[in-house]
Each structure stands twice: as structure tokens, then as C-alpha cells.
Amino acid sequence: MHIPVMLDECLEALVTDPKGIYVDGTLGNGGHSAAILARLEEGGMLIGFDRDTDAIERVQEKLKTEKGRRVELVHDNYANMAAQLDRLGIDKVDGLLLDLGVSSFQLDLAERGFSFQQDAPMDMRMDRTQGQTAAEVVNAASEQELADLIFRYGEDRASRRIARAIVEARAKLRIETTGQLAAIVERAKGGRKGRKTHPATQTFQALRMAVNDELAGIEQVLETMVDRVKEGGRIVVLTFHSLEDRLVKQFFGAHVPREESLQQGGVRRIYEEPPVKWIWKKPLVATAQEQAVNPRSRSAKLRAVEVGV
């Protein structure tokens, strides 16, 4: 069962005008989108983006409209959001929600190849209509390239040892499935050794992020959309690991005005345009009750800013 993470907190931060235009950049199963739509009144509009055609098809029925509200579902990477808004003739929006990372449905469907819980072809593409699969990356990248991506995106200190093991294994037999790769990584790291998580977790995360170019996508959507949110509108971002959260924190931090003392006296405000202000000084995390019901919320951090201060 799919449970939207930190749903109430996301909605309270995001929806400030029930007649406004709101964008859900990561449609998933439509849980957040349906809740946003339920808060909108006649004249309100929801635009949902997803790279995954399965997600678009899955939520079309769920997001049927009433009371004169409008819904647009867009099959595209959220990195291209500004261009898609231009296509729709929309200049400014009242709010943007980004629920980053892989969706529950993508993780749970073995044939998508995101998880090592079941042995399946190693795909990992969020958009199966384009790009290299994880299997193609694993079998074609050099040892140095593999080590670099596992260290950068997975933050695994055993990246070189894992890359060497992958190259040695693929010289004997092409690596095609999630089970093959998980076993290789587990052997390279010396087995479970009391670890709470599977030894291959960070490698799978790294491959998924590399295959889908996730960090570049986050940077692009933030850079292009911070100017497309109306003054007083909100950008709300839900992250699930440190790389995403650090990127979001640093991006918004550069737009938060800070004061610098001048030699001649007085102060000046320094910030990147447009200015924003934090809705909360620290990121919100899921309550203990939500974490007990929905384990995937345990690593979630929610940050939100208001544009134009």
C-alpha cells in the first residue's frame, strides 16, 4: 500500500491560495497530488509531472476533477518543468512540491530493477522510453568510472573494492540482474557483518541516481522554477538522503538574505535573486507515529521556502 510521506506537513506548507496553480513535480501514485487537488476551489489548477508513463496512467482516474478545477498531467522530467509551463501558457505558479527519489511502486515492482529484494533484470530507469539501463552502465563503465559513481552518489568508502569486484565478475559473465549485482557487492564488502542494511544498498542507490541523472535534474528544476513561483508562493521539497538534502539546503541558503556590515557603517543584504525565506529554521522529519506506520518515511526531511521577502 502506497502512503504519501508527511502529507499533512506538505499541504500546510504548500497550499496558500485555494484558487491558485500548483505543481507536483513527482506524481508517483498521486497521493500528494490528490490531496492538493482536494484543497483547491473552483479556478484552481494542479499540474502533475512524472518521467514514468506508468505513473501517468495510474493516477489519471484518481485525479478526476470537480468544482471547475483543472488538471494537467505531463510526461516529462521535472528538469524540463519551466519549458513545459511555457508550452501550457503559464508564467507563474503559486506553489511547487518535489517528492524526490524513487517511488514506492518503482521499488516494489521487481521488473523495474530498482531493488535487490527480488532477482530481476537490472533496469532502474524512471523513464523506460529513453536512456541507458543500469545493466548497460555496470557492464560498460570502466573500473574507475564505477568507483567514482559509487563513491559520489552512494558515499560508499568501499567503492574501489566494489568496482574491482564488478569488473572481475563481468569478465566471466555479463551482469544482467539485481541478484547478481547484490551478491557481487556483498562478497566485495565481506558479507553482512551485522549491518542493519544490505551491503549493496549504497551501490544500488548510486546506480539509480547515475542512470537517471538525478542531482542534475534537481539543480535544474530549482534554478529554473525559483523564478516561476509567485511572490508569496512556496517551494516544498521532500528528500530521502543526504546528497539531495544538502543540495536543496545549499541552493535555498544562497537565496536567503543575509546581512553584511559595511566599512563606512550600516549593513547591506546579500542574496541571490529572488530572495526567499525559510518556512522552518530546521527541516521537518516524520513523526514517530508515521515512521512506525510507514518505514519509508524514516529518512525523510522536509524543507520549504516562501519566495519574495
PDB file of C-alpha atoms in Angstrom:
ATOM      1  CA  MET A   1       0.000   0.000   0.000  1.00  0.00           C
ATOM      2  CA  HIS A   2       1.367   3.423  -1.003  1.00  0.00           C
ATOM      3  CA  ILE A   3       1.324   6.020   1.784  1.00  0.00           C
ATOM      4  CA  PRO A   4       2.328   9.619   0.903  1.00  0.00           C
ATOM      5  CA  VAL A   5       5.131  10.757   3.196  1.00  0.00           C
ATOM      6  CA  MET A   6       4.480  13.727   5.526  1.00  0.00           C
ATOM      7  CA  LEU A   7       1.265  14.529   3.668  1.00  0.00           C
ATOM      8  CA  ASP A   8      -0.253  16.997   6.142  1.00  0.00           C
ATOM      9  CA  GLU A   9       3.026  18.875   6.571  1.00  0.00           C
ATOM     10  CA  CYS A  10       3.486  19.170   2.794  1.00  0.00           C
ATOM     11  CA  LEU A  11      -0.036  20.512   2.282  1.00  0.00           C
ATOM     12  CA  GLU A  12       0.124  23.023   5.132  1.00  0.00           C
ATOM     13  CA  ALA A  13       3.347  24.461   3.761  1.00  0.00           C
ATOM     14  CA  LEU A  14       2.336  24.428   0.091  1.00  0.00           C
ATOM     15  CA  VAL A  15      -1.281  25.486  -0.428  1.00  0.00           C
ATOM     16  CA  THR A  16      -1.712  29.156   0.462  1.00  0.00           C
ATOM     17  CA  ASP A  17      -4.370  30.069  -2.153  1.00  0.00           C
ATOM     18  CA  PRO A  18      -7.142  27.542  -2.892  1.00  0.00           C
ATOM     19  CA  LYS A  19      -7.707  29.207  -6.286  1.00  0.00           C
ATOM     20  CA  GLY A  20      -4.022  29.048  -7.217  1.00  0.00           C
ATOM     21  CA  ILE A  21      -1.896  26.997  -9.610  1.00  0.00           C
ATOM     22  CA  TYR A  22       0.150  24.221  -8.009  1.00  0.00           C
ATOM     23  CA  VAL A  23       2.738  21.839  -9.445  1.00  0.00           C
ATOM     24  CA  ASP A  24       3.538  18.352  -8.187  1.00  0.00           C
ATOM     25  CA  GLY A  25       6.870  17.595  -9.823  1.00  0.00           C
ATOM     26  CA  THR A  26       6.850  13.913  -8.875  1.00  0.00           C
ATOM     27  CA  LEU A  27       3.417  12.422  -9.424  1.00  0.00           C
ATOM     28  CA  GLY A  28       4.214   8.878  -8.230  1.00  0.00           C
ATOM     29  CA  ASN A  29       0.971   7.261  -7.157  1.00  0.00           C
ATOM     30  CA  GLY A  30      -0.827  10.592  -6.963  1.00  0.00           C
ATOM     31  CA  GLY A  31      -1.201  10.686  -3.180  1.00  0.00           C
ATOM     32  CA  HIS A  32       0.168  14.196  -2.723  1.00  0.00           C
ATOM     33  CA  SER A  33      -1.499  15.381  -5.946  1.00  0.00           C
ATOM     34  CA  ALA A  34      -4.939  14.118  -4.937  1.00  0.00           C
ATOM     35  CA  ALA A  35      -4.630  15.825  -1.553  1.00  0.00           C
ATOM     36  CA  ILE A  36      -3.553  19.123  -3.156  1.00  0.00           C
ATOM     37  CA  LEU A  37      -6.483  18.924  -5.582  1.00  0.00           C
ATOM     38  CA  ALA A  38      -8.896  18.323  -2.709  1.00  0.00           C
ATOM     39  CA  ARG A  39      -7.817  21.649  -1.182  1.00  0.00           C
ATOM     40  CA  LEU A  40      -8.362  23.642  -4.369  1.00  0.00           C
ATOM     41  CA  GLU A  41     -11.533  25.529  -5.180  1.00  0.00           C
ATOM     42  CA  GLU A  42     -13.116  26.478  -8.489  1.00  0.00           C
ATOM     43  CA  GLY A  43     -10.489  28.186 -10.631  1.00  0.00           C
ATOM     44  CA  GLY A  44      -7.630  26.258  -9.009  1.00  0.00           C
ATOM     45  CA  MET A  45      -5.256  24.165 -11.104  1.00  0.00           C
ATOM     46  CA  LEU A  46      -2.941  21.214 -10.499  1.00  0.00           C
ATOM     47  CA  ILE A  47      -0.115  20.257 -12.845  1.00  0.00           C
ATOM     48  CA  GLY A  48       1.468  16.846 -12.263  1.00  0.00           C
ATOM     49  CA  PHE A  49       4.812  15.762 -13.727  1.00  0.00           C
ATOM     50  CA  ASP A  50       6.371  12.317 -13.935  1.00  0.00           C
ATOM     51  CA  ARG A  51       9.062  10.670 -16.048  1.00  0.00           C
ATOM     52  CA  ASP A  52       7.327   7.328 -15.661  1.00  0.00           C
ATOM     53  CA  THR A  53       4.483   6.628 -18.101  1.00  0.00           C
ATOM     54  CA  ASP A  54       3.157   4.019 -15.646  1.00  0.00           C
ATOM     55  CA  ALA A  55       2.654   6.781 -13.057  1.00  0.00           C
ATOM     56  CA  ILE A  56       0.761   8.982 -15.503  1.00  0.00           C
ATOM     57  CA  GLU A  57      -1.573   6.135 -16.438  1.00  0.00           C
ATOM     58  CA  ARG A  58      -2.001   5.013 -12.825  1.00  0.00           C
ATOM     59  CA  VAL A  59      -3.265   8.339 -11.476  1.00  0.00           C
ATOM     60  CA  GLN A  60      -5.362   9.674 -14.349  1.00  0.00           C
ATOM     61  CA  GLU A  61      -8.530   8.189 -12.885  1.00  0.00           C
ATOM     62  CA  LYS A  62      -7.624   9.257  -9.347  1.00  0.00           C
ATOM     63  CA  LEU A  63      -7.317  12.921 -10.340  1.00  0.00           C
ATOM     64  CA  LYS A  64     -10.712  13.407 -11.951  1.00  0.00           C
ATOM     65  CA  THR A  65     -11.838  16.974 -11.342  1.00  0.00           C
ATOM     66  CA  GLU A  66     -14.854  18.611  -9.793  1.00  0.00           C
ATOM     67  CA  LYS A  67     -15.926  22.180  -8.987  1.00  0.00           C
ATOM     68  CA  GLY A  68     -14.265  23.658 -12.086  1.00  0.00           C
ATOM     69  CA  ARG A  69     -10.723  22.752 -11.100  1.00  0.00           C
ATOM     70  CA  ARG A  70      -8.257  21.961 -13.877  1.00  0.00           C
ATOM     71  CA  VAL A  71      -5.697  19.152 -14.021  1.00  0.00           C
ATOM     72  CA  GLU A  72      -2.782  18.730 -16.446  1.00  0.00           C
ATOM     73  CA  LEU A  73      -0.593  15.614 -16.359  1.00  0.00           C
ATOM     74  CA  VAL A  74       2.768  15.910 -18.104  1.00  0.00           C
ATOM     75  CA  HIS A  75       5.051  13.019 -19.064  1.00  0.00           C
ATOM     76  CA  ASP A  76       8.457  14.621 -18.696  1.00  0.00           C
ATOM     77  CA  ASN A  77      11.427  15.040 -16.396  1.00  0.00           C
ATOM     78  CA  TYR A  78      10.797  17.776 -13.829  1.00  0.00           C
ATOM     79  CA  ALA A  79      14.085  19.273 -15.021  1.00  0.00           C
ATOM     80  CA  ASN A  80      12.108  20.455 -18.072  1.00  0.00           C
ATOM     81  CA  MET A  81       9.291  21.952 -15.989  1.00  0.00           C
ATOM     82  CA  ALA A  82       9.807  25.587 -16.988  1.00  0.00           C
ATOM     83  CA  ALA A  83       9.668  24.730 -20.701  1.00  0.00           C
ATOM     84  CA  GLN A  84       6.504  22.689 -20.169  1.00  0.00           C
ATOM     85  CA  LEU A  85       4.875  25.589 -18.324  1.00  0.00           C
ATOM     86  CA  ASP A  86       5.722  27.793 -21.306  1.00  0.00           C
ATOM     87  CA  ARG A  87       4.001  25.247 -23.547  1.00  0.00           C
ATOM     88  CA  LEU A  88       0.910  25.427 -21.343  1.00  0.00           C
ATOM     89  CA  GLY A  89       0.969  29.218 -21.407  1.00  0.00           C
ATOM     90  CA  ILE A  90       1.619  29.522 -17.672  1.00  0.00           C
ATOM     91  CA  ASP A  91       4.034  32.185 -16.463  1.00  0.00           C
ATOM     92  CA  LYS A  92       3.844  31.916 -12.667  1.00  0.00           C
ATOM     93  CA  VAL A  93       2.596  29.271 -10.216  1.00  0.00           C
ATOM     94  CA  ASP A  94       1.554  29.538  -6.577  1.00  0.00           C
ATOM     95  CA  GLY A  95       3.500  26.556  -5.332  1.00  0.00           C
ATOM     96  CA  LEU A  96       5.782  23.660  -6.236  1.00  0.00           C
ATOM     97  CA  LEU A  97       6.125  20.307  -4.465  1.00  0.00           C
ATOM     98  CA  LEU A  98       9.034  17.957  -5.137  1.00  0.00           C
ATOM     99  CA  ASP A  99       8.996  14.487  -3.545  1.00  0.00           C
ATOM    100  CA  LEU A 100      12.450  13.321  -4.596  1.00  0.00           C
ATOM    101  CA  GLY A 101      13.904   9.888  -5.168  1.00  0.00           C
ATOM    102  CA  VAL A 102      12.385   6.616  -6.286  1.00  0.00           C
ATOM    103  CA  SER A 103       8.676   5.925  -5.773  1.00  0.00           C
ATOM    104  CA  SER A 104       7.256   3.068  -3.735  1.00  0.00           C
ATOM    105  CA  PHE A 105       5.755   1.484  -6.845  1.00  0.00           C
ATOM    106  CA  GLN A 106       9.060   1.578  -8.690  1.00  0.00           C
ATOM    107  CA  LEU A 107      10.776  -0.090  -5.740  1.00  0.00           C
ATOM    108  CA  ASP A 108       8.090  -2.716  -5.288  1.00  0.00           C
ATOM    109  CA  LEU A 109       7.842  -3.817  -8.939  1.00  0.00           C
ATOM    110  CA  ALA A 110      10.631  -6.335  -9.429  1.00  0.00           C
ATOM    111  CA  GLU A 111      10.740  -5.871 -13.205  1.00  0.00           C
ATOM    112  CA  ARG A 112      11.763  -2.224 -12.794  1.00  0.00           C
ATOM    113  CA  GLY A 113      15.088  -3.411 -11.353  1.00  0.00           C
ATOM    114  CA  PHE A 114      15.422  -0.802  -8.584  1.00  0.00           C
ATOM    115  CA  SER A 115      15.571  -3.269  -5.693  1.00  0.00           C
ATOM    116  CA  PHE A 116      17.632  -6.343  -4.848  1.00  0.00           C
ATOM    117  CA  GLN A 117      14.799  -7.819  -2.767  1.00  0.00           C
ATOM    118  CA  GLN A 118      13.830  -9.906  -5.816  1.00  0.00           C
ATOM    119  CA  ASP A 119      16.112 -11.062  -8.626  1.00  0.00           C
ATOM    120  CA  ALA A 120      15.096  -9.243 -11.814  1.00  0.00           C
ATOM    121  CA  PRO A 121      16.568  -7.539 -14.894  1.00  0.00           C
ATOM    122  CA  MET A 122      18.585  -4.513 -13.779  1.00  0.00           C
ATOM    123  CA  ASP A 123      16.850  -1.553 -15.432  1.00  0.00           C
ATOM    124  CA  MET A 124      16.468   1.322 -12.894  1.00  0.00           C
ATOM    125  CA  ARG A 125      15.310   3.884 -15.474  1.00  0.00           C
ATOM    126  CA  MET A 126      12.490   6.079 -14.206  1.00  0.00           C
ATOM    127  CA  ASP A 127      11.592   6.737 -17.839  1.00  0.00           C
ATOM    128  CA  ARG A 128      11.797   3.429 -19.680  1.00  0.00           C
ATOM    129  CA  THR A 129      11.433   5.151 -23.049  1.00  0.00           C
ATOM    130  CA  GLN A 130      14.983   6.500 -23.053  1.00  0.00           C
ATOM    131  CA  GLY A 131      18.493   6.254 -21.648  1.00  0.00           C
ATOM    132  CA  GLN A 132      20.870   3.503 -20.569  1.00  0.00           C
ATOM    133  CA  THR A 133      19.783   0.785 -18.174  1.00  0.00           C
ATOM    134  CA  ALA A 134      21.759   0.093 -15.024  1.00  0.00           C
ATOM    135  CA  ALA A 135      22.878  -3.205 -16.556  1.00  0.00           C
ATOM    136  CA  GLU A 136      24.353  -1.346 -19.515  1.00  0.00           C
ATOM    137  CA  VAL A 137      26.219   1.012 -17.190  1.00  0.00           C
ATOM    138  CA  VAL A 138      27.533  -1.810 -14.999  1.00  0.00           C
ATOM    139  CA  ASN A 139      28.820  -3.780 -17.976  1.00  0.00           C
ATOM    140  CA  ALA A 140      30.265  -0.872 -19.983  1.00  0.00           C
ATOM    141  CA  ALA A 141      31.730   1.613 -17.496  1.00  0.00           C
ATOM    142  CA  SER A 142      35.410   1.416 -16.638  1.00  0.00           C
ATOM    143  CA  GLU A 143      36.544   0.372 -13.183  1.00  0.00           C
ATOM    144  CA  GLN A 144      37.430   3.989 -12.362  1.00  0.00           C
ATOM    145  CA  GLU A 145      34.054   5.263 -13.598  1.00  0.00           C
ATOM    146  CA  LEU A 146      32.216   2.695 -11.479  1.00  0.00           C
ATOM    147  CA  ALA A 147      34.285   3.537  -8.405  1.00  0.00           C
ATOM    148  CA  ASP A 148      33.660   7.253  -8.902  1.00  0.00           C
ATOM    149  CA  LEU A 149      29.885   6.954  -9.264  1.00  0.00           C
ATOM    150  CA  ILE A 150      29.529   4.550  -6.320  1.00  0.00           C
ATOM    151  CA  PHE A 151      31.549   6.927  -4.133  1.00  0.00           C
ATOM    152  CA  ARG A 152      29.859  10.130  -5.342  1.00  0.00           C
ATOM    153  CA  TYR A 153      26.237   9.001  -5.356  1.00  0.00           C
ATOM    154  CA  GLY A 154      26.389   6.168  -2.822  1.00  0.00           C
ATOM    155  CA  GLU A 155      29.003   7.664  -0.492  1.00  0.00           C
ATOM    156  CA  ASP A 156      30.410   4.174  -0.023  1.00  0.00           C
ATOM    157  CA  ARG A 157      34.045   4.092   1.129  1.00  0.00           C
ATOM    158  CA  ALA A 158      34.403   0.607  -0.336  1.00  0.00           C
ATOM    159  CA  SER A 159      33.698   1.949  -3.839  1.00  0.00           C
ATOM    160  CA  ARG A 160      37.049   0.942  -5.323  1.00  0.00           C
ATOM    161  CA  ARG A 161      36.806  -2.583  -3.954  1.00  0.00           C
ATOM    162  CA  ILE A 162      33.238  -2.901  -5.255  1.00  0.00           C
ATOM    163  CA  ALA A 163      34.186  -1.582  -8.715  1.00  0.00           C
ATOM    164  CA  ARG A 164      37.079  -4.029  -8.955  1.00  0.00           C
ATOM    165  CA  ALA A 165      34.803  -6.926  -7.995  1.00  0.00           C
ATOM    166  CA  ILE A 166      32.237  -5.898 -10.622  1.00  0.00           C
ATOM    167  CA  VAL A 167      34.846  -5.726 -13.383  1.00  0.00           C
ATOM    168  CA  GLU A 168      36.300  -9.108 -12.413  1.00  0.00           C
ATOM    169  CA  ALA A 169      32.844 -10.708 -12.306  1.00  0.00           C
ATOM    170  CA  ARG A 170      31.652  -9.306 -15.643  1.00  0.00           C
ATOM    171  CA  ALA A 171      34.810 -10.593 -17.346  1.00  0.00           C
ATOM    172  CA  LYS A 172      33.461 -14.089 -16.657  1.00  0.00           C
ATOM    173  CA  LEU A 173      29.731 -13.478 -17.091  1.00  0.00           C
ATOM    174  CA  ARG A 174      27.725 -10.407 -18.087  1.00  0.00           C
ATOM    175  CA  ILE A 175      25.876  -8.919 -15.095  1.00  0.00           C
ATOM    176  CA  GLU A 176      22.202  -8.713 -16.020  1.00  0.00           C
ATOM    177  CA  THR A 177      20.153  -8.978 -12.836  1.00  0.00           C
ATOM    178  CA  THR A 178      19.772  -7.275  -9.470  1.00  0.00           C
ATOM    179  CA  GLY A 179      20.534 -10.533  -7.693  1.00  0.00           C
ATOM    180  CA  GLN A 180      23.862 -10.938  -9.494  1.00  0.00           C
ATOM    181  CA  LEU A 181      24.985  -7.436  -8.610  1.00  0.00           C
ATOM    182  CA  ALA A 182      23.829  -7.624  -4.988  1.00  0.00           C
ATOM    183  CA  ALA A 183      25.774 -10.855  -4.485  1.00  0.00           C
ATOM    184  CA  ILE A 184      28.928  -9.368  -6.029  1.00  0.00           C
ATOM    185  CA  VAL A 185      28.771  -6.292  -3.803  1.00  0.00           C
ATOM    186  CA  GLU A 186      28.044  -8.367  -0.701  1.00  0.00           C
ATOM    187  CA  ARG A 187      31.101 -10.546  -1.326  1.00  0.00           C
ATOM    188  CA  ALA A 188      33.260  -7.482  -2.039  1.00  0.00           C
ATOM    189  CA  LYS A 189      32.266  -5.899   1.270  1.00  0.00           C
ATOM    190  CA  GLY A 190      32.773  -9.093   3.255  1.00  0.00           C
ATOM    191  CA  GLY A 191      29.182 -10.136   3.809  1.00  0.00           C
ATOM    192  CA  ARG A 192      26.561  -8.708   6.158  1.00  0.00           C
ATOM    193  CA  LYS A 193      28.710  -8.493   9.330  1.00  0.00           C
ATOM    194  CA  GLY A 194      25.804  -7.336  11.464  1.00  0.00           C
ATOM    195  CA  ARG A 195      24.845  -4.482   9.135  1.00  0.00           C
ATOM    196  CA  LYS A 196      21.319  -3.141   9.527  1.00  0.00           C
ATOM    197  CA  THR A 197      21.057  -2.544   5.778  1.00  0.00           C
ATOM    198  CA  HIS A 198      22.128  -4.775   2.897  1.00  0.00           C
ATOM    199  CA  PRO A 199      25.751  -4.168   1.799  1.00  0.00           C
ATOM    200  CA  ALA A 200      24.552  -3.364  -1.726  1.00  0.00           C
ATOM    201  CA  THR A 201      22.141  -0.580  -0.678  1.00  0.00           C
ATOM    202  CA  GLN A 202      24.536   2.278  -1.424  1.00  0.00           C
ATOM    203  CA  THR A 203      25.645   0.790  -4.755  1.00  0.00           C
ATOM    204  CA  PHE A 204      22.051   0.430  -5.919  1.00  0.00           C
ATOM    205  CA  GLN A 205      21.312   3.996  -4.838  1.00  0.00           C
ATOM    206  CA  ALA A 206      24.360   5.237  -6.730  1.00  0.00           C
ATOM    207  CA  LEU A 207      23.464   3.409  -9.931  1.00  0.00           C
ATOM    208  CA  ARG A 208      19.874   4.657  -9.812  1.00  0.00           C
ATOM    209  CA  MET A 209      20.990   8.242  -9.344  1.00  0.00           C
ATOM    210  CA  ALA A 210      23.561   7.978 -12.131  1.00  0.00           C
ATOM    211  CA  VAL A 211      21.200   6.278 -14.603  1.00  0.00           C
ATOM    212  CA  ASN A 212      18.550   8.952 -14.027  1.00  0.00           C
ATOM    213  CA  ASP A 213      20.975  11.892 -13.619  1.00  0.00           C
ATOM    214  CA  GLU A 214      19.002  12.847 -10.535  1.00  0.00           C
ATOM    215  CA  LEU A 215      21.185  15.532  -8.953  1.00  0.00           C
ATOM    216  CA  ALA A 216      21.460  17.485 -12.197  1.00  0.00           C
ATOM    217  CA  GLY A 217      17.671  17.301 -12.535  1.00  0.00           C
ATOM    218  CA  ILE A 218      17.160  18.677  -9.021  1.00  0.00           C
ATOM    219  CA  GLU A 219      19.575  21.543  -9.681  1.00  0.00           C
ATOM    220  CA  GLN A 220      17.838  22.420 -12.941  1.00  0.00           C
ATOM    221  CA  VAL A 221      14.292  22.402 -11.593  1.00  0.00           C
ATOM    222  CA  LEU A 222      15.262  24.561  -8.618  1.00  0.00           C
ATOM    223  CA  GLU A 223      17.239  27.036 -10.727  1.00  0.00           C
ATOM    224  CA  THR A 224      14.502  27.439 -13.339  1.00  0.00           C
ATOM    225  CA  MET A 225      11.472  27.317 -11.060  1.00  0.00           C
ATOM    226  CA  VAL A 226      12.518  29.641  -8.232  1.00  0.00           C
ATOM    227  CA  ASP A 227      11.751  32.486 -10.673  1.00  0.00           C
ATOM    228  CA  ARG A 228       8.447  30.941 -11.743  1.00  0.00           C
ATOM    229  CA  VAL A 229       6.840  30.893  -8.290  1.00  0.00           C
ATOM    230  CA  LYS A 230       4.785  33.985  -7.451  1.00  0.00           C
ATOM    231  CA  GLU A 231       5.843  36.313  -4.676  1.00  0.00           C
ATOM    232  CA  GLY A 232       4.418  34.777  -1.524  1.00  0.00           C
ATOM    233  CA  GLY A 233       4.284  31.326  -3.118  1.00  0.00           C
ATOM    234  CA  ARG A 234       6.016  28.282  -1.682  1.00  0.00           C
ATOM    235  CA  ILE A 235       8.514  25.645  -2.807  1.00  0.00           C
ATOM    236  CA  VAL A 236       8.324  22.463  -0.722  1.00  0.00           C
ATOM    237  CA  VAL A 237      10.911  19.699  -1.115  1.00  0.00           C
ATOM    238  CA  LEU A 238      10.886  16.237   0.432  1.00  0.00           C
ATOM    239  CA  THR A 239      14.263  14.467   0.370  1.00  0.00           C
ATOM    240  CA  PHE A 240      15.320  10.979   1.412  1.00  0.00           C
ATOM    241  CA  HIS A 241      19.092  11.042   1.633  1.00  0.00           C
ATOM    242  CA  SER A 242      21.919  13.435   2.421  1.00  0.00           C
ATOM    243  CA  LEU A 243      23.010  14.251  -1.139  1.00  0.00           C
ATOM    244  CA  GLU A 244      19.563  15.537  -2.100  1.00  0.00           C
ATOM    245  CA  ASP A 245      19.032  17.371   1.181  1.00  0.00           C
ATOM    246  CA  ARG A 246      22.448  19.042   1.052  1.00  0.00           C
ATOM    247  CA  LEU A 247      21.826  20.264  -2.490  1.00  0.00           C
ATOM    248  CA  VAL A 248      18.400  21.690  -1.592  1.00  0.00           C
ATOM    249  CA  LYS A 249      19.691  23.325   1.607  1.00  0.00           C
ATOM    250  CA  GLN A 250      22.622  24.960  -0.175  1.00  0.00           C
ATOM    251  CA  PHE A 251      20.507  26.180  -3.096  1.00  0.00           C
ATOM    252  CA  PHE A 252      17.899  27.880  -0.930  1.00  0.00           C
ATOM    253  CA  GLY A 253      20.530  29.065   1.526  1.00  0.00           C
ATOM    254  CA  ALA A 254      22.107  31.150  -1.234  1.00  0.00           C
ATOM    255  CA  HIS A 255      18.737  32.867  -1.813  1.00  0.00           C
ATOM    256  CA  VAL A 256      18.081  33.627   1.859  1.00  0.00           C
ATOM    257  CA  PRO A 257      19.159  37.249   2.526  1.00  0.00           C
ATOM    258  CA  ARG A 258      21.981  37.738   4.984  1.00  0.00           C
ATOM    259  CA  GLU A 259      23.385  40.996   6.330  1.00  0.00           C
ATOM    260  CA  GLU A 260      26.970  42.140   5.788  1.00  0.00           C
ATOM    261  CA  SER A 261      28.493  45.046   7.716  1.00  0.00           C
ATOM    262  CA  LEU A 262      29.912  47.876   5.596  1.00  0.00           C
ATOM    263  CA  GLN A 263      33.203  49.621   6.438  1.00  0.00           C
ATOM    264  CA  GLN A 264      31.503  53.007   6.262  1.00  0.00           C
ATOM    265  CA  GLY A 265      28.809  51.831   8.623  1.00  0.00           C
ATOM    266  CA  GLY A 266      25.446  50.220   8.201  1.00  0.00           C
ATOM    267  CA  VAL A 267      24.696  46.890   6.596  1.00  0.00           C
ATOM    268  CA  ARG A 268      23.647  45.527   3.231  1.00  0.00           C
ATOM    269  CA  ARG A 269      21.596  42.465   2.384  1.00  0.00           C
ATOM    270  CA  ILE A 270      23.290  39.831   0.229  1.00  0.00           C
ATOM    271  CA  TYR A 271      21.380  37.111  -1.612  1.00  0.00           C
ATOM    272  CA  GLU A 272      20.800  35.553  -4.988  1.00  0.00           C
ATOM    273  CA  GLU A 273      17.641  36.680  -6.775  1.00  0.00           C
ATOM    274  CA  PRO A 274      14.878  36.085  -5.988  1.00  0.00           C
ATOM    275  CA  PRO A 275      15.094  36.242  -2.203  1.00  0.00           C
ATOM    276  CA  VAL A 276      13.383  33.515  -0.189  1.00  0.00           C
ATOM    277  CA  LYS A 277      12.781  32.821   3.481  1.00  0.00           C
ATOM    278  CA  TRP A 278      12.694  29.503   5.293  1.00  0.00           C
ATOM    279  CA  ILE A 279       9.277  28.358   6.500  1.00  0.00           C
ATOM    280  CA  TRP A 280      11.024  26.422   9.274  1.00  0.00           C
ATOM    281  CA  LYS A 281      14.568  27.022  10.526  1.00  0.00           C
ATOM    282  CA  LYS A 282      15.274  23.300  10.522  1.00  0.00           C
ATOM    283  CA  PRO A 283      13.869  20.587   8.240  1.00  0.00           C
ATOM    284  CA  LEU A 284      10.841  18.687   9.477  1.00  0.00           C
ATOM    285  CA  VAL A 285      11.039  14.918   9.938  1.00  0.00           C
ATOM    286  CA  ALA A 286       8.237  12.378  10.120  1.00  0.00           C
ATOM    287  CA  THR A 287       6.638  11.829  13.499  1.00  0.00           C
ATOM    288  CA  ALA A 288       7.383   8.640  15.412  1.00  0.00           C
ATOM    289  CA  GLN A 289       3.826   7.518  14.698  1.00  0.00           C
ATOM    290  CA  GLU A 290       4.226   7.988  10.940  1.00  0.00           C
ATOM    291  CA  GLN A 291       7.601   6.222  10.956  1.00  0.00           C
ATOM    292  CA  ALA A 292       6.021   3.235  12.703  1.00  0.00           C
ATOM    293  CA  VAL A 293       3.258   3.013  10.096  1.00  0.00           C
ATOM    294  CA  ASN A 294       5.377   3.897   7.060  1.00  0.00           C
ATOM    295  CA  PRO A 295       9.054   2.860   7.407  1.00  0.00           C
ATOM    296  CA  ARG A 296       9.972   4.704   4.187  1.00  0.00           C
ATOM    297  CA  SER A 297       9.337   7.984   5.998  1.00  0.00           C
ATOM    298  CA  ARG A 298      12.198   7.392   8.440  1.00  0.00           C
ATOM    299  CA  SER A 299      14.854   9.057   6.308  1.00  0.00           C
ATOM    300  CA  ALA A 300      12.620  11.873   5.016  1.00  0.00           C
ATOM    301  CA  LYS A 301      13.434  15.553   5.515  1.00  0.00           C
ATOM    302  CA  LEU A 302      11.042  18.320   4.528  1.00  0.00           C
ATOM    303  CA  ARG A 303      12.267  21.810   3.667  1.00  0.00           C
ATOM    304  CA  ALA A 304      10.138  24.707   2.472  1.00  0.00           C
ATOM    305  CA  VAL A 305      10.680  28.325   1.466  1.00  0.00           C
ATOM    306  CA  GLU A 306       8.474  31.297   0.623  1.00  0.00           C
ATOM    307  CA  VAL A 307       9.540  33.301  -2.414  1.00  0.00           C
ATOM    308  CA  GLY A 308       9.959  37.078  -2.284  1.00  0.00           C
ATOM    309  CA  VAL A 309      10.762  38.518   1.143  1.00  0.00           C
TER     310      VAL A 309
END
